[in-house]
Amino acid sequence: MSSPATSQMSCKSPQVSIIGAGKVGSTLTQRIAEKNLADVVLVDIVEGLPQGIALDLREAQGIELHDSKIIGTNDYAETAGSDIIAITAGLARKPGMSREDLLQTNTKIVVDVAQKALAYSPNAIFIVITNPLDVMTYLVWKTTNLPPQKVMGMAGVLDSCRLQSFIAMELGVLTADVTAMVLGGHGDLMLPLTRYCTVRGVPITELMDGATIDRLLERTRNGGAEIVKLLQTGGAFFAPASSACLMVEAILRNQSRLLPAAAYLQGEYGIKDLFLGVPCRLGCDGVESILEVKLTDIERNALEASARSVRKNVEIALASLH
Ligand code: APR
């Protein structure tokens, strides 16, 4: 006979649905499954693609030794009851394209897939990965009517871990010993906060001269474009998938982790009704709180410029929906 505690136990594992089985979506599926974080349902509009990726990953299970279920499908019904929906559907950049060049096409795709996913998972937390990131995150929130804390965009973690890597590469230190913080929009106007970048607590301003720091910040701003130029066939996907996976883990494990994410601002940093990269505590309710760090006048002006640019594109995207 089972004890009362056992009989009340839920048999359902956490489930993450990933919409878009391209480079980012398939790599994110692999990361989540191999870390045994959740079962994954991978959805794409192209028939066979998510099924093939799911089967390929399933066939590695005996070596990777995880027990996550992986389903590939074109049918949103299979995503029902997901805890998290990660949206990667849409076009990726080609050389010479900015993230904003993707605006019109990805607006339609992202709004459509968010509605379809929401219909089967009304309680899910949405993580948006499709670019232009801050705009797409706003559209998902606006068109789903979800509470703002349940919608967030993945960019700050990626931008910060790019800067973290560049600092480590420059100094020849362990990457894990470096912390970096990048705020603002995911684009040329992102705002790396040099004062909050350290190597085991030592500010990088003590370890590098100003010109070196400026060079690394510039490389971070162009981090996505640098990869697009090298690959020629699409954008970065390993680091974006790792970054999204970190957010998934913080939510599923209720870690209350302080991570930069595109979150809905309601007056924080003097900005209203916009999604922008800010430090957030992420846990099982999504964005549990937004941390307002002190900014210098120069940093505040840069954040406001970033906000103006995102707002302009939000208006263009919203107009294109009518
Ligand atoms: N429904 C479902 N899937 C779709 C839809 C749709 N309406 N439209 C496109 N897709 C799928 C494509 O079929 C493709 O498999 O989205 C996937 C996108 O994959 P890639 O082209 O490989 O792009 P990827 O590199 O994964 O980037 C996806 O993430 O980082 C961002 O800028 C990047 O916006 C881009 C997104």
Short mmCIF file of C-alpha atoms and ligand atoms in Angstrom, two decimals:
data_model
loop_
_atom_site.label_atom_id
_atom_site.label_comp_id
_atom_site.label_asym_id
_atom_site.label_seq_id
_atom_site.Cartn_x
_atom_site.Cartn_y
_atom_site.Cartn_z
CA MET A 1 0.00 0.00 0.00
CA SER A 2 1.35 3.43 -0.83
CA SER A 3 1.79 5.99 1.93
CA PRO A 4 -0.30 9.20 1.71
CA ALA A 5 2.83 11.11 0.70
CA THR A 6 3.51 8.72 -2.20
CA SER A 7 -0.06 8.70 -3.41
CA GLN A 8 -0.04 12.52 -3.64
CA MET A 9 3.22 12.58 -5.59
CA SER A 10 2.94 13.95 -9.12
CA CYS A 11 4.29 11.59 -11.75
CA LYS A 12 4.83 14.37 -14.27
CA SER A 13 8.38 15.57 -14.91
CA PRO A 14 8.91 19.26 -15.67
CA GLN A 15 8.30 19.94 -19.35
CA VAL A 16 9.85 22.56 -21.57
CA SER A 17 8.51 23.16 -25.06
CA ILE A 18 10.84 24.74 -27.56
CA ILE A 19 9.27 26.35 -30.59
CA GLY A 20 11.67 26.39 -33.52
CA ALA A 21 13.88 23.37 -34.17
CA GLY A 22 16.69 25.27 -35.87
CA LYS A 23 20.21 25.67 -34.57
CA VAL A 24 19.30 27.39 -31.30
CA GLY A 25 16.20 25.28 -30.61
CA SER A 26 17.89 21.95 -31.25
CA THR A 27 20.98 22.87 -29.22
CA LEU A 28 18.78 24.07 -26.36
CA THR A 29 16.90 20.76 -26.49
CA GLN A 30 20.20 18.91 -26.19
CA ARG A 31 21.40 21.05 -23.28
CA ILE A 32 18.16 20.68 -21.29
CA ALA A 33 17.94 16.94 -21.88
CA GLU A 34 21.58 16.19 -21.16
CA LYS A 35 21.39 18.16 -17.91
CA ASN A 36 18.30 16.13 -17.04
CA LEU A 37 16.40 19.33 -16.33
CA ALA A 38 13.10 18.43 -18.00
CA ASP A 39 11.29 16.56 -20.72
CA VAL A 40 11.43 18.52 -23.96
CA VAL A 41 8.87 18.95 -26.73
CA LEU A 42 10.49 20.43 -29.84
CA VAL A 43 8.11 22.02 -32.36
CA ASP A 44 8.75 23.33 -35.85
CA ILE A 45 6.70 24.26 -38.89
CA VAL A 46 8.90 22.05 -41.09
CA GLU A 47 7.66 18.46 -41.13
CA GLY A 48 10.23 15.86 -40.10
CA LEU A 49 12.76 18.36 -38.73
CA PRO A 50 11.82 18.26 -35.01
CA GLN A 51 11.07 14.53 -35.24
CA GLY A 52 14.50 13.86 -36.73
CA ILE A 53 16.32 15.92 -34.12
CA ALA A 54 14.37 14.29 -31.28
CA LEU A 55 15.16 10.82 -32.59
CA ASP A 56 18.83 11.64 -33.09
CA LEU A 57 19.09 12.92 -29.50
CA ARG A 58 17.14 9.90 -28.23
CA GLU A 59 19.66 7.59 -29.89
CA ALA A 60 22.48 9.21 -27.88
CA GLN A 61 20.68 8.68 -24.58
CA GLY A 62 22.49 5.43 -23.76
CA ILE A 63 25.79 7.28 -23.90
CA GLU A 64 24.75 10.61 -22.40
CA LEU A 65 22.85 8.80 -19.65
CA HIS A 66 19.95 11.15 -19.08
CA ASP A 67 16.32 10.12 -18.89
CA SER A 68 14.58 13.17 -20.34
CA LYS A 69 11.84 12.38 -22.82
CA ILE A 70 12.30 14.24 -26.09
CA ILE A 71 9.40 14.61 -28.50
CA GLY A 72 9.67 16.22 -31.92
CA THR A 73 6.40 17.37 -33.44
CA ASN A 74 4.55 19.80 -35.70
CA ASP A 75 1.46 19.63 -33.46
CA TYR A 76 1.09 22.06 -30.55
CA ALA A 77 -1.25 19.63 -28.78
CA GLU A 78 1.85 17.70 -27.75
CA THR A 79 3.15 20.75 -25.87
CA ALA A 80 0.15 20.72 -23.51
CA GLY A 81 0.87 21.48 -19.87
CA SER A 82 4.41 22.80 -20.41
CA ASP A 83 6.08 24.64 -17.54
CA ILE A 84 8.22 26.71 -19.87
CA ILE A 85 7.83 27.69 -23.53
CA ALA A 86 11.05 28.83 -25.20
CA ILE A 87 10.52 30.61 -28.52
CA THR A 88 13.34 30.36 -31.06
CA ALA A 89 11.17 30.26 -34.20
CA GLY A 90 11.96 32.79 -36.88
CA LEU A 91 14.68 33.83 -39.23
CA ALA A 92 18.29 34.08 -38.10
CA ARG A 93 20.66 36.78 -39.33
CA LYS A 94 22.74 36.58 -42.47
CA PRO A 95 26.02 38.48 -42.90
CA GLY A 96 25.44 42.25 -43.06
CA MET A 97 21.98 42.04 -41.47
CA SER A 98 21.17 43.71 -38.15
CA ARG A 99 18.81 42.08 -35.68
CA GLU A 100 16.29 44.79 -36.62
CA ASP A 101 16.30 43.57 -40.24
CA LEU A 102 14.42 40.53 -38.95
CA LEU A 103 11.65 42.66 -37.45
CA GLN A 104 8.77 42.29 -39.91
CA THR A 105 9.12 38.57 -40.58
CA ASN A 106 9.79 37.50 -37.03
CA THR A 107 6.95 39.64 -35.65
CA LYS A 108 4.37 37.55 -37.49
CA ILE A 109 6.03 34.23 -36.66
CA VAL A 110 6.54 34.96 -32.96
CA VAL A 111 3.03 36.29 -32.33
CA ASP A 112 1.55 33.27 -34.12
CA VAL A 113 3.58 30.62 -32.28
CA ALA A 114 3.09 32.30 -28.88
CA GLN A 115 -0.70 32.17 -29.31
CA LYS A 116 -0.61 28.53 -30.34
CA ALA A 117 1.64 27.52 -27.45
CA LEU A 118 -0.35 29.52 -24.89
CA ALA A 119 -3.57 27.74 -25.89
CA TYR A 120 -2.12 24.45 -24.61
CA SER A 121 -0.01 25.78 -21.72
CA PRO A 122 -1.83 28.71 -20.11
CA ASN A 123 0.33 28.55 -16.98
CA ALA A 124 3.70 28.43 -18.73
CA ILE A 125 6.54 30.88 -18.35
CA PHE A 126 7.68 32.19 -21.74
CA ILE A 127 11.35 32.73 -22.59
CA VAL A 128 11.78 34.55 -25.88
CA ILE A 129 15.00 34.03 -27.84
CA THR A 130 14.03 35.15 -31.35
CA ASN A 131 15.51 38.47 -32.50
CA PRO A 132 15.12 41.40 -32.35
CA LEU A 133 14.89 40.15 -28.82
CA ASP A 134 13.49 42.99 -26.73
CA VAL A 135 10.81 43.72 -29.32
CA MET A 136 9.79 40.07 -29.72
CA THR A 137 9.54 39.70 -25.94
CA TYR A 138 7.25 42.72 -25.75
CA LEU A 139 5.03 41.31 -28.50
CA VAL A 140 4.70 37.94 -26.75
CA TRP A 141 3.66 39.68 -23.53
CA LYS A 142 1.27 42.08 -25.29
CA THR A 143 -0.46 39.49 -27.44
CA THR A 144 -0.77 36.77 -24.79
CA ASN A 145 -1.98 39.04 -21.96
CA LEU A 146 0.22 37.06 -19.59
CA PRO A 147 1.32 38.68 -16.33
CA PRO A 148 4.62 40.48 -17.06
CA GLN A 149 6.65 38.32 -14.69
CA LYS A 150 5.81 35.26 -16.80
CA VAL A 151 7.44 36.62 -19.94
CA MET A 152 11.15 37.34 -20.34
CA GLY A 153 13.76 37.56 -23.06
CA MET A 154 17.13 35.86 -23.24
CA ALA A 155 19.87 38.33 -24.10
CA GLY A 156 21.61 39.70 -21.02
CA VAL A 157 22.94 36.30 -20.01
CA LEU A 158 24.39 35.83 -23.50
CA ASP A 159 25.86 39.33 -23.75
CA SER A 160 27.31 38.99 -20.24
CA CYS A 161 28.86 35.59 -20.89
CA ARG A 162 30.38 36.87 -24.12
CA LEU A 163 32.01 39.73 -22.21
CA GLN A 164 33.02 37.27 -19.46
CA SER A 165 34.80 35.14 -22.08
CA PHE A 166 36.53 38.09 -23.73
CA ILE A 167 37.83 39.31 -20.34
CA ALA A 168 39.08 35.80 -19.49
CA MET A 169 40.74 35.43 -22.90
CA GLU A 170 42.45 38.82 -22.58
CA LEU A 171 43.78 38.19 -19.05
CA GLY A 172 44.44 34.47 -19.45
CA VAL A 173 42.36 33.64 -16.37
CA LEU A 174 39.70 31.01 -15.75
CA THR A 175 36.43 32.11 -17.37
CA ALA A 176 34.48 30.93 -14.33
CA ASP A 177 36.44 33.40 -12.17
CA VAL A 178 35.14 36.35 -14.20
CA THR A 179 31.77 37.99 -13.63
CA ALA A 180 30.35 40.45 -16.13
CA MET A 181 27.13 42.40 -16.29
CA VAL A 182 25.54 43.72 -19.48
CA LEU A 183 22.23 45.62 -19.42
CA GLY A 184 20.06 47.32 -22.03
CA GLY A 185 18.75 46.12 -25.35
CA HIS A 186 20.24 43.16 -27.20
CA GLY A 187 21.86 45.17 -29.94
CA ASP A 188 24.47 47.76 -30.70
CA LEU A 189 23.14 49.90 -27.84
CA MET A 190 23.63 47.28 -25.14
CA LEU A 191 25.16 48.64 -21.95
CA PRO A 192 28.09 46.68 -20.49
CA LEU A 193 28.64 47.81 -16.88
CA THR A 194 32.41 47.88 -16.50
CA ARG A 195 32.15 48.76 -12.81
CA TYR A 196 30.35 45.48 -12.13
CA CYS A 197 32.84 43.30 -14.04
CA THR A 198 35.34 41.54 -11.78
CA VAL A 199 37.85 38.72 -11.62
CA ARG A 200 37.08 37.00 -8.33
CA GLY A 201 35.94 40.31 -6.89
CA VAL A 202 38.77 42.43 -8.32
CA PRO A 203 37.29 45.11 -10.64
CA ILE A 204 38.63 44.78 -14.19
CA THR A 205 39.58 48.47 -14.05
CA GLU A 206 42.40 47.34 -11.73
CA LEU A 207 43.59 44.73 -14.24
CA MET A 208 43.35 46.41 -17.66
CA ASP A 209 43.72 49.86 -19.10
CA GLY A 210 40.77 51.84 -20.46
CA ALA A 211 41.62 51.22 -24.12
CA THR A 212 41.67 47.44 -23.59
CA ILE A 213 38.34 47.54 -21.75
CA ASP A 214 36.81 49.63 -24.55
CA ARG A 215 38.02 47.11 -27.12
CA LEU A 216 36.43 44.23 -25.23
CA LEU A 217 33.16 46.12 -24.81
CA GLU A 218 33.07 46.84 -28.52
CA ARG A 219 33.71 43.17 -29.28
CA THR A 220 30.82 42.27 -26.96
CA ARG A 221 28.48 44.71 -28.74
CA ASN A 222 29.45 43.05 -32.02
CA GLY A 223 29.59 39.55 -30.53
CA GLY A 224 26.63 38.24 -32.53
CA ALA A 225 27.77 39.87 -35.79
CA GLU A 226 31.30 38.45 -35.37
CA ILE A 227 29.87 34.92 -35.35
CA VAL A 228 27.44 35.62 -38.22
CA LYS A 229 30.37 36.87 -40.32
CA LEU A 230 32.41 33.76 -39.59
CA LEU A 231 29.61 31.22 -40.09
CA GLN A 232 28.12 32.94 -43.17
CA THR A 233 25.05 30.69 -42.89
CA GLY A 234 23.29 31.90 -39.74
CA GLY A 235 23.86 33.16 -36.26
CA ALA A 236 25.41 31.91 -33.04
CA PHE A 237 23.70 29.00 -31.37
CA PHE A 238 25.94 27.27 -28.79
CA ALA A 239 26.26 30.24 -26.42
CA PRO A 240 22.64 31.36 -26.96
CA ALA A 241 21.41 27.85 -26.12
CA SER A 242 23.64 27.68 -23.02
CA SER A 243 22.34 31.06 -21.91
CA ALA A 244 18.69 30.06 -22.35
CA CYS A 245 19.37 26.78 -20.56
CA LEU A 246 20.75 28.68 -17.56
CA MET A 247 17.46 30.62 -17.36
CA VAL A 248 15.43 27.42 -17.72
CA GLU A 249 17.40 25.87 -14.87
CA ALA A 250 16.98 28.92 -12.62
CA ILE A 251 13.20 28.74 -13.14
CA LEU A 252 12.68 24.98 -12.89
CA ARG A 253 14.92 24.67 -9.83
CA ASN A 254 13.50 27.86 -8.29
CA GLN A 255 16.99 29.20 -7.73
CA SER A 256 16.10 32.90 -7.32
CA ARG A 257 19.19 33.46 -9.38
CA LEU A 258 20.30 36.99 -10.21
CA LEU A 259 20.59 37.05 -13.99
CA PRO A 260 20.23 39.78 -16.58
CA ALA A 261 17.09 39.23 -18.64
CA ALA A 262 14.76 41.30 -20.77
CA ALA A 263 12.01 42.08 -18.27
CA TYR A 264 8.95 44.32 -18.31
CA LEU A 265 9.80 47.70 -16.83
CA GLN A 266 7.12 49.61 -14.99
CA GLY A 267 9.14 52.63 -13.88
CA GLU A 268 12.34 50.84 -12.91
CA TYR A 269 15.35 52.73 -14.25
CA GLY A 270 12.86 55.51 -15.14
CA ILE A 271 11.49 53.43 -18.05
CA LYS A 272 7.87 52.32 -18.47
CA ASP A 273 6.03 49.83 -20.67
CA LEU A 274 9.07 48.27 -22.31
CA PHE A 275 11.07 45.05 -22.10
CA LEU A 276 14.77 45.74 -21.63
CA GLY A 277 17.74 43.84 -20.23
CA VAL A 278 18.03 44.40 -16.47
CA PRO A 279 19.24 42.30 -13.53
CA CYS A 280 16.37 40.06 -12.39
CA ARG A 281 15.83 37.37 -9.82
CA LEU A 282 14.58 34.32 -11.70
CA GLY A 283 12.67 31.57 -9.94
CA CYS A 284 9.63 29.35 -10.33
CA ASP A 285 7.30 32.35 -10.75
CA GLY A 286 9.44 33.78 -13.54
CA VAL A 287 10.82 37.28 -12.97
CA GLU A 288 10.47 37.50 -9.18
CA SER A 289 11.93 40.99 -8.95
CA ILE A 290 14.02 43.51 -10.82
CA LEU A 291 17.15 44.88 -9.19
CA GLU A 292 17.86 48.55 -9.77
CA VAL A 293 21.61 49.03 -9.63
CA LYS A 294 23.02 52.55 -9.38
CA LEU A 295 23.97 53.98 -12.77
CA THR A 296 26.20 56.93 -13.58
CA ASP A 297 24.71 59.72 -15.71
CA ILE A 298 26.56 58.37 -18.76
CA GLU A 299 25.20 54.85 -18.18
CA ARG A 300 21.67 56.15 -17.58
CA ASN A 301 21.83 58.12 -20.85
CA ALA A 302 23.04 55.00 -22.67
CA LEU A 303 20.22 52.91 -21.19
CA GLU A 304 17.68 55.54 -22.23
CA ALA A 305 19.10 55.58 -25.77
CA SER A 306 18.78 51.79 -25.86
CA ALA A 307 15.18 52.08 -24.61
CA ARG A 308 14.31 54.67 -27.28
CA SER A 309 15.63 52.41 -30.01
CA VAL A 310 13.67 49.37 -28.72
CA ARG A 311 10.49 51.47 -28.32
CA LYS A 312 10.71 52.69 -31.92
CA ASN A 313 10.88 49.10 -33.15
CA VAL A 314 8.06 47.98 -30.84
CA GLU A 315 5.86 50.66 -32.43
CA ILE A 316 6.79 49.51 -35.95
CA ALA A 317 6.10 45.88 -35.00
CA LEU A 318 2.75 46.66 -33.35
CA ALA A 319 1.67 48.71 -36.38
CA SER A 320 2.53 45.81 -38.68
CA LEU A 321 0.14 43.55 -36.75
CA HIS A 322 -2.94 45.64 -37.60
N1 APR B 1 6.51 27.94 -36.52
C1 APR B 1 7.47 27.10 -36.04
N2 APR B 1 8.75 27.14 -36.42
C2 APR B 1 9.10 28.08 -37.31
C3 APR B 1 8.16 29.00 -37.84
C4 APR B 1 6.83 28.90 -37.40
N3 APR B 1 5.88 29.72 -37.85
N4 APR B 1 8.81 29.80 -38.70
C5 APR B 1 10.11 29.42 -38.71
N5 APR B 1 10.27 28.37 -37.87
C6 APR B 1 11.49 27.61 -37.60
C7 APR B 1 12.29 27.31 -38.87
O1 APR B 1 11.69 26.24 -39.60
C8 APR B 1 13.64 26.95 -38.29
O2 APR B 1 13.77 25.56 -38.06
O3 APR B 1 12.40 28.35 -36.80
C9 APR B 1 13.68 27.72 -36.95
C10 APR B 1 14.75 28.79 -36.90
O4 APR B 1 15.96 28.12 -36.93
P1 APR B 1 17.29 28.71 -37.60
O5 APR B 1 16.98 29.30 -38.93
O6 APR B 1 18.35 27.65 -37.50
O7 APR B 1 17.65 29.95 -36.65
P2 APR B 1 18.46 29.88 -35.27
O8 APR B 1 19.89 30.06 -35.53
O9 APR B 1 17.99 28.73 -34.47
O10 APR B 1 17.93 31.24 -34.60
C11 APR B 1 16.59 31.38 -34.21
O11 APR B 1 17.11 32.82 -32.39
O12 APR B 1 19.09 33.82 -31.71
C12 APR B 1 17.89 33.99 -32.42
O13 APR B 1 18.51 35.61 -34.14
C13 APR B 1 18.15 34.27 -33.89
O14 APR B 1 15.92 34.98 -34.36
C14 APR B 1 16.83 33.91 -34.49
C15 APR B 1 16.37 32.74 -33.59
#
